Amino acid sequence: MPRLLQIAQLGHPVLRETAGEVPDVLASDIQELIDDMLVTTSDVDGVGLAAPQVYHPKRIIIVASRPNARYPHAPLMEPTAMLNPVILSSSLENESDWEGCLSIPGIRGLVSRAKSLVLRYQTRTCAVIEERFEGFVARIVMHEVDHLNGLTFLERVGSSRDLVTEREFFRRIPKRESV
Ligand code: NI
């Protein structure tokens, strides 16, 4: 049975480590970790999760965009585990949108990122995929890959003035039709 995992909070050193490659995607401990990450993402209303956030500094991310209480306008997709992801290219054109992070509760920040990217990753069945993502899903991918490199969205906001509390975010930002 998959278990719910604790989420490391900002300040824990695991969030600042560079995560290691996963040499054997099919190993039972990796498959269990993926199952645990999938149920944890769903339980906490996340749209993405990186293994370092659950205290495993390994290059595994879950991308699981769907509309939920935290992101009411997110597009719906099948929750997907991506192992050893590499961003092969990203668009020159950027766009700014609001991000939050399960490891930084209560805060949202306005972050400028590429509008689209091409990602190479391994699936949990060890297939190698090259896939193009755009918009909000591309944003999730970049946010989660940042976690694998010890970065959070706080390092990506242009100015500390682009940080807001979640309470003010839900009061004000939806009126501007963001995220
Ligand atoms: Ni995050």
Coordinates of N, CA, C and O in Angstrom, one line a residue, residues 103 130 139:
S103 N 6.5 23.0 -0.2 CA 7.6 23.2 0.8 C 7.7 24.6 1.3 O 8.5 24.9 2.2
E130 N 10.7 11.9 -25.3 CA 11.0 13.3 -25.5 C 9.6 14.0 -25.8 O 8.9 13.6 -26.7
R139 N 5.5 25.1 -16.9 CA 5.9 25.8 -15.7 C 6.1 24.8 -14.5 O 7.1 24.9 -13.8

